[in-house]
Amino acid sequence: MTRDGAGAFLRGWWGRLTHTLAVLLRVMVPIFLLISLLEASGWIEEAGRWLGAPLALVGIGPRAAIALLVGAFAGLYAAIGSMASLGLTPAEALPVALFLQFAHALPMEAAVAHQGGVSGWRHAAARVAMGVVAAAAAPLLAPLARLGEGGAAGDVAATEAAGVATAGAVAPATPAVQGFGPVLLHSLGALGETLLLLVAILAPLTLLIQLLEHSGWLERWSIATTPWMRRVGWTGEAAFPLLTGLFLGLIYGAGVMIERFQRGKLNRREGWELFLFLGACHSILEDPFIFTVSGVGPGALLPTRILAGLLVLLGLGWKRRGQSRSAAGYAQVSGG
């Protein structure tokens, strides 16, 4: 590669990275700060008390409802910190963990989905529905969860985890911080950690995409995966965001997906179906394991997440075959 070619390559990568970050940050920053302030003001805790009765129908008690609301709004690590401070037993934590592995950080991730051409509220509603079904199945899954391994209330690791942001999770504002000024400063610090992590993951990802495109490997990969993607009605372009979200998390998969969508590589239907699948099954190397600090092992969480993803794929494949049969029948009637 010549010097001019290398310069053009780096400019292309930098433009791709900054554009993707700009799209994500435009959504993430205001929502992050809003949720942090709501959590610090006690609003989320109060909402958890209001929802205690209906959530009891799926086995989630009043105290566990608070942790569930924190996680649904602010992310998994915020929920784990809440579980530790509330002193939830592993049995109380299990239905919350099952719900939250599908439905966490909903405002931010729904807004990111919207940037990818997908209805944010439909995406959030689908994930909540999956979470409710999973939580209701907690009594059946309890033997797989190895409850009690890893500790429960007061676990130091869980408390420290409340200040960490990682794939698919948002670093929360700690409710103990009082006053608008301290809360704002704390939120900005946590936001800074989240953004640094976002850059640290998206920079090599976008560089890899640029390298694959420049070398022609991305096109060859898309062609090679097309037969597999076609089974559920996707093109080969869906393979890279699918794998990114599956292993690194929904936000990072969304970053790749938004970039592909805005360049016309993915259509709106593919975007919706990819977000639906990743809502069910994403970050499989991390999310199912982090609840160990709350006493819930991955034995129930990981199989449930994988099963949900497979059911989504089977449903999409069944829907596609039904549409094909309907179209073929219509063509025969029209031809006759």
mmCIF file of N, CA and C in Angstrom, residues 72 84 115 139 161 194-195 220-221 260 267 292:
data_model
loop_
_atom_site.group_PDB
_atom_site.id
_atom_site.type_symbol
_atom_site.label_atom_id
_atom_site.label_comp_id
_atom_site.label_asym_id
_atom_site.label_seq_id
_atom_site.Cartn_x
_atom_site.Cartn_y
_atom_site.Cartn_z
ATOM 1 N N ALA A 72 -33.549 -2.437 34.485
ATOM 2 C CA ALA A 72 -34.290 -2.183 33.252
ATOM 3 C C ALA A 72 -33.992 -0.796 32.708
ATOM 4 N N ALA A 84 -26.997 -6.159 45.777
ATOM 5 C CA ALA A 84 -26.100 -6.245 46.927
ATOM 6 C C ALA A 84 -26.576 -5.341 48.060
ATOM 7 N N GLN A 115 -32.000 4.544 16.003
ATOM 8 C CA GLN A 115 -31.001 5.093 15.083
ATOM 9 C C GLN A 115 -30.661 4.097 13.975
ATOM 10 N N PRO A 139 -38.915 -20.913 38.788
ATOM 11 C CA PRO A 139 -38.971 -22.134 39.611
ATOM 12 C C PRO A 139 -38.474 -23.375 38.867
ATOM 13 N N ALA A 161 -19.028 -3.542 41.253
ATOM 14 C CA ALA A 161 -19.493 -3.673 39.873
ATOM 15 C C ALA A 161 -20.488 -2.594 39.515
ATOM 16 N N THR A 194 -17.796 5.065 30.482
ATOM 17 C CA THR A 194 -18.561 4.343 29.471
ATOM 18 C C THR A 194 -18.108 4.713 28.066
ATOM 19 N N LEU A 195 -17.892 6.010 27.837
ATOM 20 C CA LEU A 195 -17.499 6.466 26.503
ATOM 21 C C LEU A 195 -16.101 5.976 26.144
ATOM 22 N N ARG A 220 -16.226 -11.352 0.346
ATOM 23 C CA ARG A 220 -16.154 -12.811 0.242
ATOM 24 C C ARG A 220 -16.859 -13.482 1.422
ATOM 25 N N TRP A 221 -16.696 -12.890 2.609
ATOM 26 C CA TRP A 221 -17.372 -13.420 3.788
ATOM 27 C C TRP A 221 -18.888 -13.318 3.624
ATOM 28 N N ARG A 260 -23.780 -0.052 8.774
ATOM 29 C CA ARG A 260 -24.167 -0.814 7.583
ATOM 30 C C ARG A 260 -25.518 -0.342 7.055
ATOM 31 N N ASN A 267 -31.249 -3.575 4.992
ATOM 32 C CA ASN A 267 -32.537 -2.902 4.863
ATOM 33 C C ASN A 267 -33.242 -2.847 6.218
ATOM 34 N N THR A 292 -23.195 -14.155 38.890
ATOM 35 C CA THR A 292 -22.585 -15.072 39.855
ATOM 36 C C THR A 292 -22.314 -14.371 41.175
#
